[in-house]
C-alpha cells in the first residue's frame, strides 16, 4: 500500500504518505486568539499521520477570517501552540503551522477593522461572523508600505511558529485569501509594482516566501496553492501561466513541499507536477472526502508524493491505521465541523477491531 510507505524527500522525511490537511475548526478563544486547551489533545490523537498541517493561523488580527480562529502573534498564543506541538511530538508526530492572512475574506464584525486586499474589490456572497451570516464588505486597498508590513507579519509569525516547536510552516496561498488575491486579476487591479503583469502579481507571494525562508530556512517552509479554484469569488483564467511562472521562481529554494489543491474541472496537478521537482502534496477538492483508493491512485500515477486528507480525519483520528486494516470509516456531521461546541472535536474514538476487543477482555 503506497500511502503507508515511508517518504524521503530532499527537505522532508515522513513515516507514511498520509497528511492531515489544514481544517478550520473554530474552537479558539475568540477574544484572544489562543487555541483551546483541548487543541493539544485533538492534534495528538492524529499524530499517526505522516504530517499534520494545522488549521489556518492568522498572522495579524486584520487577517482573521471568522470567529474562533487562532493566531500566532502573541506570547500567550505561542505558549498554547507549544503545548500542541509538544503533545504531537510526544506521540511521534510532525506538525507544520499553516500561516494565513484572509485578505478581503474578513469583516469588521470579526476583527473590528476594515478588511484589506490588493484592490478595493468586494467579494460576492456572504461571510460568517459571531452574529451569523452577513453581507461582505468592500476591502481597503493596501498601500505599498503596508504590503511590506504584511510580509513582515508572515515572517514574524514564522519565527513564533519555530519558537512554539512547529516542524515548519505552510503559507496559505489558496482558497481566495490574500496571497491568491494578489495572483488573480479580478482581485488585483493595481497599477504599481504589485499588479498588472504576471511578474508583478507574483511579487507579493514571492516576497512572503523569501522573508519566511530567511527567518527559518527553506527546508521548514511550504506553500499551499489552488490554481483556478473559484472559491471566495476568485477568477483565474490565466492560471496556467501564473502558476507555471510561480513554480519556476520557487525552484530557487529547496522548500519542504508544495501543497496543491486540485479539482476535476481544473486538473492542475497534471499541468504542474512536471514543473515541480520537489515534494508535492496533493489535496483533492470535491463533494465527497478523498478516498483511500483516490489517494493510492495519486501516488501510483506520480502526480503526488503525499496525499492530504481532510474531512476523514475529523471522525477518524487514526486514519492511517484504518487504511492499513481496511477498517470502516466514521463520518462526522457537518454541524460539528466548526464552532465553539466541543462535541465532535476530541470525542471520536480510534478504531478497535473485534480481535483487539477480545484481547482486552481476556486480560481484564
mmCIF file of C-alpha atoms in Angstrom:
data_model
loop_
_atom_site.group_PDB
_atom_site.id
_atom_site.type_symbol
_atom_site.label_atom_id
_atom_site.label_comp_id
_atom_site.label_asym_id
_atom_site.label_seq_id
_atom_site.Cartn_x
_atom_site.Cartn_y
_atom_site.Cartn_z
ATOM 1 C CA UNK A 1 0.000 0.000 0.000
ATOM 2 C CA UNK A 2 1.783 3.130 -1.246
ATOM 3 C CA UNK A 3 0.081 5.521 1.176
ATOM 4 C CA UNK A 4 1.623 3.659 4.107
ATOM 5 C CA UNK A 5 5.155 3.707 2.710
ATOM 6 C CA UNK A 6 7.733 5.973 4.298
ATOM 7 C CA UNK A 7 8.618 9.023 2.223
ATOM 8 C CA UNK A 8 12.034 10.648 1.978
ATOM 9 C CA UNK A 9 12.170 13.937 0.102
ATOM 10 C CA UNK A 10 15.061 16.312 -0.310
ATOM 11 C CA UNK A 11 13.823 18.504 2.557
ATOM 12 C CA UNK A 12 11.319 16.369 4.481
ATOM 13 C CA UNK A 13 11.069 12.783 5.725
ATOM 14 C CA UNK A 14 7.792 11.183 6.740
ATOM 15 C CA UNK A 15 6.865 7.713 8.091
ATOM 16 C CA UNK A 16 3.936 7.484 5.665
ATOM 17 C CA UNK A 17 2.453 9.423 2.749
ATOM 18 C CA UNK A 18 -0.733 10.478 4.525
ATOM 19 C CA UNK A 19 -1.007 14.133 5.502
ATOM 20 C CA UNK A 20 -3.726 15.677 7.619
ATOM 21 C CA UNK A 21 -4.943 18.683 5.649
ATOM 22 C CA UNK A 22 -5.415 22.058 7.350
ATOM 23 C CA UNK A 23 -9.001 22.413 8.536
ATOM 24 C CA UNK A 24 -10.661 25.347 10.263
ATOM 25 C CA UNK A 25 -12.323 24.063 13.446
ATOM 26 C CA UNK A 26 -13.148 27.377 15.181
ATOM 27 C CA UNK A 27 -12.511 26.299 18.769
ATOM 28 C CA UNK A 28 -10.041 29.024 19.825
ATOM 29 C CA UNK A 29 -10.864 31.783 22.298
ATOM 30 C CA UNK A 30 -12.332 34.438 20.033
ATOM 31 C CA UNK A 31 -11.171 37.419 22.054
ATOM 32 C CA UNK A 32 -7.533 36.353 22.452
ATOM 33 C CA UNK A 33 -6.912 34.002 19.529
ATOM 34 C CA UNK A 34 -5.445 31.458 21.962
ATOM 35 C CA UNK A 35 -6.048 27.815 20.945
ATOM 36 C CA UNK A 36 -8.492 25.882 23.117
ATOM 37 C CA UNK A 37 -6.871 23.723 25.838
ATOM 38 C CA UNK A 38 -8.181 20.614 24.074
ATOM 39 C CA UNK A 39 -6.404 21.528 20.841
ATOM 40 C CA UNK A 40 -3.290 19.674 22.039
ATOM 41 C CA UNK A 41 -5.357 16.521 22.547
ATOM 42 C CA UNK A 42 -7.061 16.964 19.169
ATOM 43 C CA UNK A 43 -3.808 17.047 17.205
ATOM 44 C CA UNK A 44 -2.069 14.434 19.378
ATOM 45 C CA UNK A 45 -4.884 11.993 18.603
ATOM 46 C CA UNK A 46 -3.998 12.380 14.906
ATOM 47 C CA UNK A 47 -0.211 12.157 15.273
ATOM 48 C CA UNK A 48 0.000 8.905 13.281
ATOM 49 C CA UNK A 49 -0.430 10.959 10.101
ATOM 50 C CA UNK A 50 2.831 11.291 8.222
ATOM 51 C CA UNK A 51 2.415 15.045 8.560
ATOM 52 C CA UNK A 52 -0.166 17.252 10.252
ATOM 53 C CA UNK A 53 -0.812 20.718 8.831
ATOM 54 C CA UNK A 54 -2.563 22.833 11.433
ATOM 55 C CA UNK A 55 -5.710 24.813 10.900
ATOM 56 C CA UNK A 56 -5.092 28.244 9.399
ATOM 57 C CA UNK A 57 -3.472 30.564 11.946
ATOM 58 C CA UNK A 58 -3.715 34.325 11.447
ATOM 59 C CA UNK A 59 -0.525 36.351 11.173
ATOM 60 C CA UNK A 60 -2.237 39.623 12.110
ATOM 61 C CA UNK A 61 -5.599 40.498 13.629
ATOM 62 C CA UNK A 62 -6.668 42.096 10.341
ATOM 63 C CA UNK A 63 -6.022 38.792 8.605
ATOM 64 C CA UNK A 64 -8.504 36.849 10.746
ATOM 65 C CA UNK A 65 -11.413 35.454 8.745
ATOM 66 C CA UNK A 66 -14.011 34.297 11.255
ATOM 67 C CA UNK A 67 -14.903 33.515 14.875
ATOM 68 C CA UNK A 68 -12.809 31.087 16.878
ATOM 69 C CA UNK A 69 -9.770 31.105 14.605
ATOM 70 C CA UNK A 70 -6.418 31.076 16.455
ATOM 71 C CA UNK A 71 -3.473 33.397 15.933
ATOM 72 C CA UNK A 72 0.291 33.182 16.257
ATOM 73 C CA UNK A 73 1.337 36.727 17.111
ATOM 74 C CA UNK A 74 1.326 36.941 20.930
ATOM 75 C CA UNK A 75 3.270 35.163 23.660
ATOM 76 C CA UNK A 76 0.075 33.604 25.057
ATOM 77 C CA UNK A 77 -0.776 32.181 21.645
ATOM 78 C CA UNK A 78 2.775 30.900 21.209
ATOM 79 C CA UNK A 79 2.717 29.186 24.604
ATOM 80 C CA UNK A 80 -0.577 27.484 23.797
ATOM 81 C CA UNK A 81 0.767 26.237 20.475
ATOM 82 C CA UNK A 82 3.887 24.951 22.247
ATOM 83 C CA UNK A 83 1.631 22.654 24.272
ATOM 84 C CA UNK A 84 0.146 21.420 20.989
ATOM 85 C CA UNK A 85 3.468 20.685 19.305
ATOM 86 C CA UNK A 86 4.791 19.005 22.455
ATOM 87 C CA UNK A 87 1.767 16.703 22.522
ATOM 88 C CA UNK A 88 2.128 15.822 18.837
ATOM 89 C CA UNK A 89 5.850 15.120 19.191
ATOM 90 C CA UNK A 90 5.324 13.021 22.315
ATOM 91 C CA UNK A 91 3.002 10.860 20.211
ATOM 92 C CA UNK A 92 5.557 10.510 17.409
ATOM 93 C CA UNK A 93 4.076 13.066 15.011
ATOM 94 C CA UNK A 94 5.213 16.015 12.917
ATOM 95 C CA UNK A 95 3.241 19.254 12.575
ATOM 96 C CA UNK A 96 3.505 22.360 10.379
ATOM 97 C CA UNK A 97 1.639 25.578 11.183
ATOM 98 C CA UNK A 98 -0.427 26.990 8.342
ATOM 99 C CA UNK A 99 0.140 30.754 8.289
ATOM 100 C CA UNK A 100 -2.889 32.623 6.996
ATOM 101 C CA UNK A 101 -3.989 36.121 6.083
ATOM 102 C CA UNK A 102 -7.590 36.140 4.896
ATOM 103 C CA UNK A 103 -7.364 39.410 2.971
ATOM 104 C CA UNK A 104 -10.782 40.585 1.850
ATOM 105 C CA UNK A 105 -12.408 37.387 3.180
ATOM 106 C CA UNK A 106 -12.902 39.055 6.540
ATOM 107 C CA UNK A 107 -15.269 41.509 8.183
ATOM 108 C CA UNK A 108 -15.137 44.358 10.688
ATOM 109 C CA UNK A 109 -17.585 42.329 12.769
ATOM 110 C CA UNK A 110 -14.814 39.726 13.172
ATOM 111 C CA UNK A 111 -11.734 41.910 13.605
ATOM 112 C CA UNK A 112 -13.061 45.396 14.386
ATOM 113 C CA UNK A 113 -11.170 46.560 11.312
ATOM 114 C CA UNK A 114 -11.893 47.073 7.623
ATOM 115 C CA UNK A 115 -10.572 44.087 5.621
ATOM 116 C CA UNK A 116 -7.556 44.704 3.388
ATOM 117 C CA UNK A 117 -6.793 43.397 -0.084
ATOM 118 C CA UNK A 118 -4.682 44.153 -3.160
ATOM 119 C CA UNK A 119 -7.550 46.268 -4.506
ATOM 120 C CA UNK A 120 -10.883 47.570 -3.216
ATOM 121 C CA UNK A 121 -12.897 44.782 -4.839
ATOM 122 C CA UNK A 122 -15.744 43.388 -2.782
ATOM 123 C CA UNK A 123 -16.224 39.630 -2.608
ATOM 124 C CA UNK A 124 -19.557 38.286 -3.801
ATOM 125 C CA UNK A 125 -21.672 36.358 -1.324
ATOM 126 C CA UNK A 126 -21.797 36.409 2.451
ATOM 127 C CA UNK A 127 -19.413 35.794 5.317
ATOM 128 C CA UNK A 128 -19.831 34.206 8.750
ATOM 129 C CA UNK A 129 -19.351 36.373 11.844
ATOM 130 C CA UNK A 130 -20.189 35.933 15.528
ATOM 131 C CA UNK A 131 -23.662 37.304 14.704
ATOM 132 C CA UNK A 132 -24.154 34.758 11.914
ATOM 133 C CA UNK A 133 -24.082 35.095 8.143
ATOM 134 C CA UNK A 134 -23.830 38.677 6.944
ATOM 135 C CA UNK A 135 -23.088 40.599 3.764
ATOM 136 C CA UNK A 136 -19.463 41.032 2.783
ATOM 137 C CA UNK A 137 -17.893 44.499 2.858
ATOM 138 C CA UNK A 138 -15.616 46.312 0.452
ATOM 139 C CA UNK A 139 -11.961 45.898 1.496
ATOM 140 C CA UNK A 140 -9.417 48.670 1.656
ATOM 141 C CA UNK A 141 -6.568 48.509 -0.860
ATOM 142 C CA UNK A 142 -3.189 48.065 0.813
ATOM 143 C CA UNK A 143 -0.624 50.803 0.324
ATOM 144 C CA UNK A 144 2.823 49.779 -0.889
ATOM 145 C CA UNK A 145 4.411 50.305 2.515
ATOM 146 C CA UNK A 146 1.626 48.304 4.147
ATOM 147 C CA UNK A 147 2.336 45.387 1.818
ATOM 148 C CA UNK A 148 5.855 45.264 3.212
ATOM 149 C CA UNK A 149 4.405 45.274 6.713
ATOM 150 C CA UNK A 150 2.203 42.274 5.870
ATOM 151 C CA UNK A 151 5.260 40.451 4.516
ATOM 152 C CA UNK A 152 6.928 41.035 7.886
ATOM 153 C CA UNK A 153 3.797 39.798 9.659
ATOM 154 C CA UNK A 154 4.283 36.443 7.927
ATOM 155 C CA UNK A 155 7.979 36.431 8.839
ATOM 156 C CA UNK A 156 7.242 37.244 12.486
ATOM 157 C CA UNK A 157 4.590 34.503 12.676
ATOM 158 C CA UNK A 158 7.107 32.036 11.215
ATOM 159 C CA UNK A 159 9.553 32.944 13.996
ATOM 160 C CA UNK A 160 6.770 32.412 16.510
ATOM 161 C CA UNK A 161 5.996 29.038 14.939
ATOM 162 C CA UNK A 162 9.615 27.960 15.356
ATOM 163 C CA UNK A 163 9.560 29.142 18.993
ATOM 164 C CA UNK A 164 6.356 27.167 19.534
ATOM 165 C CA UNK A 165 8.033 23.970 18.323
ATOM 166 C CA UNK A 166 6.385 23.551 14.927
ATOM 167 C CA UNK A 167 8.447 21.489 12.492
ATOM 168 C CA UNK A 168 7.772 24.052 9.774
ATOM 169 C CA UNK A 169 5.182 26.380 8.303
ATOM 170 C CA UNK A 170 2.845 26.182 5.336
ATOM 171 C CA UNK A 171 1.997 29.534 3.746
ATOM 172 C CA UNK A 172 -1.678 29.656 2.814
ATOM 173 C CA UNK A 173 -1.714 30.813 -0.793
ATOM 174 C CA UNK A 174 -5.005 29.140 -1.715
ATOM 175 C CA UNK A 175 -8.800 29.368 -1.397
ATOM 176 C CA UNK A 176 -9.122 33.028 -2.345
ATOM 177 C CA UNK A 177 -7.235 34.534 0.596
ATOM 178 C CA UNK A 178 -4.664 37.334 0.484
ATOM 179 C CA UNK A 179 -1.782 35.609 -1.304
ATOM 180 C CA UNK A 180 -4.092 34.283 -4.016
ATOM 181 C CA UNK A 181 -5.838 37.659 -4.219
ATOM 182 C CA UNK A 182 -2.546 39.134 -5.407
ATOM 183 C CA UNK A 183 -2.234 36.410 -8.054
ATOM 184 C CA UNK A 184 -5.739 36.731 -9.519
ATOM 185 C CA UNK A 185 -6.611 39.512 -11.956
ATOM 186 C CA UNK A 186 -10.161 40.005 -10.706
ATOM 187 C CA UNK A 187 -8.935 40.823 -7.183
ATOM 188 C CA UNK A 188 -5.654 42.512 -8.096
ATOM 189 C CA UNK A 189 -6.310 45.626 -10.186
ATOM 190 C CA UNK A 190 -3.243 47.508 -9.028
ATOM 191 C CA UNK A 191 -1.134 49.566 -11.415
ATOM 192 C CA UNK A 192 2.046 49.672 -9.321
ATOM 193 C CA UNK A 193 4.810 47.097 -8.949
ATOM 194 C CA UNK A 194 2.390 44.638 -7.314
ATOM 195 C CA UNK A 195 -0.200 44.485 -10.102
ATOM 196 C CA UNK A 196 -0.822 44.261 -13.818
ATOM 197 C CA UNK A 197 1.636 41.823 -15.397
ATOM 198 C CA UNK A 198 2.072 38.249 -14.209
ATOM 199 C CA UNK A 199 5.515 39.112 -12.866
ATOM 200 C CA UNK A 200 4.071 41.984 -10.825
ATOM 201 C CA UNK A 201 1.262 39.849 -9.437
ATOM 202 C CA UNK A 202 3.839 37.290 -8.310
ATOM 203 C CA UNK A 203 5.796 39.900 -6.358
ATOM 204 C CA UNK A 204 3.913 39.759 -3.051
ATOM 205 C CA UNK A 205 3.737 35.937 -2.782
ATOM 206 C CA UNK A 206 7.434 35.675 -3.608
ATOM 207 C CA UNK A 207 8.332 38.352 -1.076
ATOM 208 C CA UNK A 208 6.433 36.430 1.595
ATOM 209 C CA UNK A 209 8.247 33.187 0.730
ATOM 210 C CA UNK A 210 11.637 34.933 0.729
ATOM 211 C CA UNK A 211 11.029 36.644 4.086
ATOM 212 C CA UNK A 212 9.871 33.442 5.773
ATOM 213 C CA UNK A 213 12.733 31.398 4.292
ATOM 214 C CA UNK A 214 15.168 33.984 5.642
ATOM 215 C CA UNK A 215 13.715 33.548 9.119
ATOM 216 C CA UNK A 216 13.506 29.760 9.469
ATOM 217 C CA UNK A 217 15.189 28.190 6.414
ATOM 218 C CA UNK A 218 13.707 26.824 3.188
ATOM 219 C CA UNK A 219 13.547 23.226 4.444
ATOM 220 C CA UNK A 220 10.943 24.324 7.000
ATOM 221 C CA UNK A 221 8.774 26.339 4.587
ATOM 222 C CA UNK A 222 5.967 25.122 2.322
ATOM 223 C CA UNK A 223 3.329 26.793 0.166
ATOM 224 C CA UNK A 224 -0.278 25.801 -0.488
ATOM 225 C CA UNK A 225 -1.906 26.842 -3.783
ATOM 226 C CA UNK A 226 -5.241 26.214 -5.509
ATOM 227 C CA UNK A 227 -4.842 27.156 -9.195
ATOM 228 C CA UNK A 228 -8.101 28.019 -10.940
ATOM 229 C CA UNK A 229 -10.122 27.452 -7.773
ATOM 230 C CA UNK A 230 -13.145 29.828 -7.808
ATOM 231 C CA UNK A 231 -13.623 29.698 -4.029
ATOM 232 C CA UNK A 232 -14.309 33.076 -2.409
ATOM 233 C CA UNK A 233 -15.070 34.653 -5.781
ATOM 234 C CA UNK A 234 -11.624 34.206 -7.349
ATOM 235 C CA UNK A 235 -11.297 34.178 -11.154
ATOM 236 C CA UNK A 236 -8.043 32.809 -12.618
ATOM 237 C CA UNK A 237 -8.481 32.415 -16.352
ATOM 238 C CA UNK A 238 -4.695 32.622 -16.819
ATOM 239 C CA UNK A 239 -3.778 30.210 -14.024
ATOM 240 C CA UNK A 240 -1.511 28.034 -16.168
ATOM 241 C CA UNK A 241 0.793 30.934 -16.973
ATOM 242 C CA UNK A 242 0.664 32.401 -13.466
ATOM 243 C CA UNK A 243 1.402 29.209 -11.573
ATOM 244 C CA UNK A 244 3.927 27.916 -14.088
ATOM 245 C CA UNK A 245 5.954 31.078 -13.563
ATOM 246 C CA UNK A 246 5.420 30.903 -9.810
ATOM 247 C CA UNK A 247 6.893 27.399 -9.686
ATOM 248 C CA UNK A 248 9.867 28.461 -11.797
ATOM 249 C CA UNK A 249 10.585 31.208 -9.259
ATOM 250 C CA UNK A 250 10.099 28.884 -6.291
ATOM 251 C CA UNK A 251 12.590 26.353 -7.621
ATOM 252 C CA UNK A 252 15.412 28.593 -6.374
ATOM 253 C CA UNK A 253 14.501 27.358 -2.890
ATOM 254 C CA UNK A 254 14.537 23.787 -1.665
ATOM 255 C CA UNK A 255 11.157 24.099 0.050
ATOM 256 C CA UNK A 256 9.754 21.408 2.311
ATOM 257 C CA UNK A 257 6.910 20.827 -0.146
ATOM 258 C CA UNK A 258 4.348 22.347 -2.477
ATOM 259 C CA UNK A 259 0.734 21.654 -1.489
ATOM 260 C CA UNK A 260 -1.651 21.714 -4.463
ATOM 261 C CA UNK A 261 -5.441 21.725 -4.212
ATOM 262 C CA UNK A 262 -6.878 20.215 -7.388
ATOM 263 C CA UNK A 263 -10.389 19.886 -8.770
ATOM 264 C CA UNK A 264 -11.816 17.699 -11.533
ATOM 265 C CA UNK A 265 -12.662 20.854 -13.507
ATOM 266 C CA UNK A 266 -9.123 22.297 -13.418
ATOM 267 C CA UNK A 267 -6.768 19.294 -13.220
ATOM 268 C CA UNK A 268 -3.917 21.473 -12.001
ATOM 269 C CA UNK A 269 -1.796 18.530 -10.869
ATOM 270 C CA UNK A 270 -1.289 17.142 -14.364
ATOM 271 C CA UNK A 271 -0.032 20.549 -15.524
ATOM 272 C CA UNK A 272 2.124 21.447 -12.517
ATOM 273 C CA UNK A 273 3.653 18.113 -11.479
ATOM 274 C CA UNK A 274 6.188 18.102 -14.361
ATOM 275 C CA UNK A 275 7.243 21.628 -13.380
ATOM 276 C CA UNK A 276 7.937 20.839 -9.723
ATOM 277 C CA UNK A 277 10.982 18.652 -8.908
ATOM 278 C CA UNK A 278 10.452 18.811 -5.146
ATOM 279 C CA UNK A 279 7.985 17.146 -2.802
ATOM 280 C CA UNK A 280 4.351 17.619 -3.805
ATOM 281 C CA UNK A 281 1.360 17.082 -1.525
ATOM 282 C CA UNK A 282 -1.955 16.730 -3.354
ATOM 283 C CA UNK A 283 -5.355 17.633 -1.976
ATOM 284 C CA UNK A 284 -8.498 16.833 -3.974
ATOM 285 C CA UNK A 285 -11.400 19.280 -3.674
ATOM 286 C CA UNK A 286 -14.723 17.551 -4.283
ATOM 287 C CA UNK A 287 -18.130 16.984 -2.760
ATOM 288 C CA UNK A 288 -17.055 13.725 -1.110
ATOM 289 C CA UNK A 289 -13.945 13.265 1.051
ATOM 290 C CA UNK A 290 -10.915 11.894 -0.762
ATOM 291 C CA UNK A 291 -10.948 8.098 -0.562
ATOM 292 C CA UNK A 292 -8.097 5.722 0.148
ATOM 293 C CA UNK A 293 -8.338 4.474 -3.445
ATOM 294 C CA UNK A 294 -8.056 8.011 -4.837
ATOM 295 C CA UNK A 295 -5.029 8.617 -2.663
ATOM 296 C CA UNK A 296 -3.346 5.440 -3.835
ATOM 297 C CA UNK A 297 -4.017 6.409 -7.450
ATOM 298 C CA UNK A 298 -2.366 9.798 -6.990
ATOM 299 C CA UNK A 299 0.784 8.160 -5.605
ATOM 300 C CA UNK A 300 0.865 5.406 -8.246
ATOM 301 C CA UNK A 301 0.466 7.889 -11.097
ATOM 302 C CA UNK A 302 3.311 10.041 -9.826
ATOM 303 C CA UNK A 303 1.074 13.108 -9.530
ATOM 304 C CA UNK A 304 1.787 13.305 -5.799
ATOM 305 C CA UNK A 305 4.350 12.157 -3.267
ATOM 306 C CA UNK A 306 1.983 12.618 -0.321
ATOM 307 C CA UNK A 307 -1.815 12.935 -0.215
ATOM 308 C CA UNK A 308 -3.662 15.240 2.177
ATOM 309 C CA UNK A 309 -6.924 14.029 3.701
ATOM 310 C CA UNK A 310 -9.196 16.496 5.453
ATOM 311 C CA UNK A 311 -12.733 15.613 6.488
ATOM 312 C CA UNK A 312 -11.909 11.933 7.084
ATOM 313 C CA UNK A 313 -9.500 12.960 9.849
ATOM 314 C CA UNK A 314 -12.279 14.667 11.816
ATOM 315 C CA UNK A 315 -14.048 11.427 12.716
ATOM 316 C CA UNK A 316 -11.110 9.050 12.174
ATOM 317 C CA UNK A 317 -8.183 10.250 14.306
ATOM 318 C CA UNK A 318 -6.311 7.016 13.498
ATOM 319 C CA UNK A 319 -6.914 7.265 9.751
ATOM 320 C CA UNK A 320 -3.629 5.631 8.701
ATOM 321 C CA UNK A 321 -4.343 2.598 10.912
ATOM 322 C CA UNK A 322 -7.858 2.291 9.477
ATOM 323 C CA UNK A 323 -6.432 2.410 5.956
ATOM 324 C CA UNK A 324 -3.951 -0.333 6.870
ATOM 325 C CA UNK A 325 -6.726 -2.527 8.277
ATOM 326 C CA UNK A 326 -9.275 -1.581 5.602
ATOM 327 C CA UNK A 327 -11.445 -0.766 8.592
ATOM 328 C CA UNK A 328 -14.772 1.077 8.419
ATOM 329 C CA UNK A 329 -14.526 4.849 8.292
ATOM 330 C CA UNK A 330 -16.660 7.009 10.562
ATOM 331 C CA UNK A 331 -18.391 10.141 9.264
ATOM 332 C CA UNK A 332 -18.794 13.406 11.142
ATOM 333 C CA UNK A 333 -21.852 15.569 10.672
ATOM 334 C CA UNK A 334 -21.215 18.978 9.114
ATOM 335 C CA UNK A 335 -22.708 20.619 12.209
ATOM 336 C CA UNK A 336 -19.600 19.699 14.254
ATOM 337 C CA UNK A 337 -17.015 20.852 11.723
ATOM 338 C CA UNK A 338 -16.802 24.416 13.081
ATOM 339 C CA UNK A 339 -17.763 26.338 16.184
ATOM 340 C CA UNK A 340 -17.215 26.647 19.905
ATOM 341 C CA UNK A 341 -19.004 23.394 20.795
ATOM 342 C CA UNK A 342 -16.643 20.668 21.998
ATOM 343 C CA UNK A 343 -18.632 17.632 20.941
ATOM 344 C CA UNK A 344 -17.307 16.446 17.598
ATOM 345 C CA UNK A 345 -13.789 17.634 18.431
ATOM 346 C CA UNK A 346 -11.797 15.178 20.555
ATOM 347 C CA UNK A 347 -14.522 12.605 21.238
ATOM 348 C CA UNK A 348 -14.169 10.425 18.114
ATOM 349 C CA UNK A 349 -12.594 7.111 19.226
ATOM 350 C CA UNK A 350 -9.839 5.188 17.493
ATOM 351 C CA UNK A 351 -10.926 2.014 15.688
ATOM 352 C CA UNK A 352 -10.928 -1.105 17.805
ATOM 353 C CA UNK A 353 -11.099 -4.412 15.967
ATOM 354 C CA UNK A 354 -13.014 -7.379 17.341
ATOM 355 C CA UNK A 355 -9.727 -9.200 17.971
ATOM 356 C CA UNK A 356 -8.409 -6.241 19.959
ATOM 357 C CA UNK A 357 -11.626 -6.127 21.990
ATOM 358 C CA UNK A 358 -11.317 -9.852 22.700
ATOM 359 C CA UNK A 359 -7.687 -9.491 23.817
ATOM 360 C CA UNK A 360 -8.618 -6.637 26.137
ATOM 361 C CA UNK A 361 -11.477 -8.573 27.716
ATOM 362 C CA UNK A 362 -9.254 -11.660 28.160
ATOM 363 C CA UNK A 363 -6.689 -9.602 30.103
ATOM 364 C CA UNK A 364 -9.314 -7.985 32.326
#
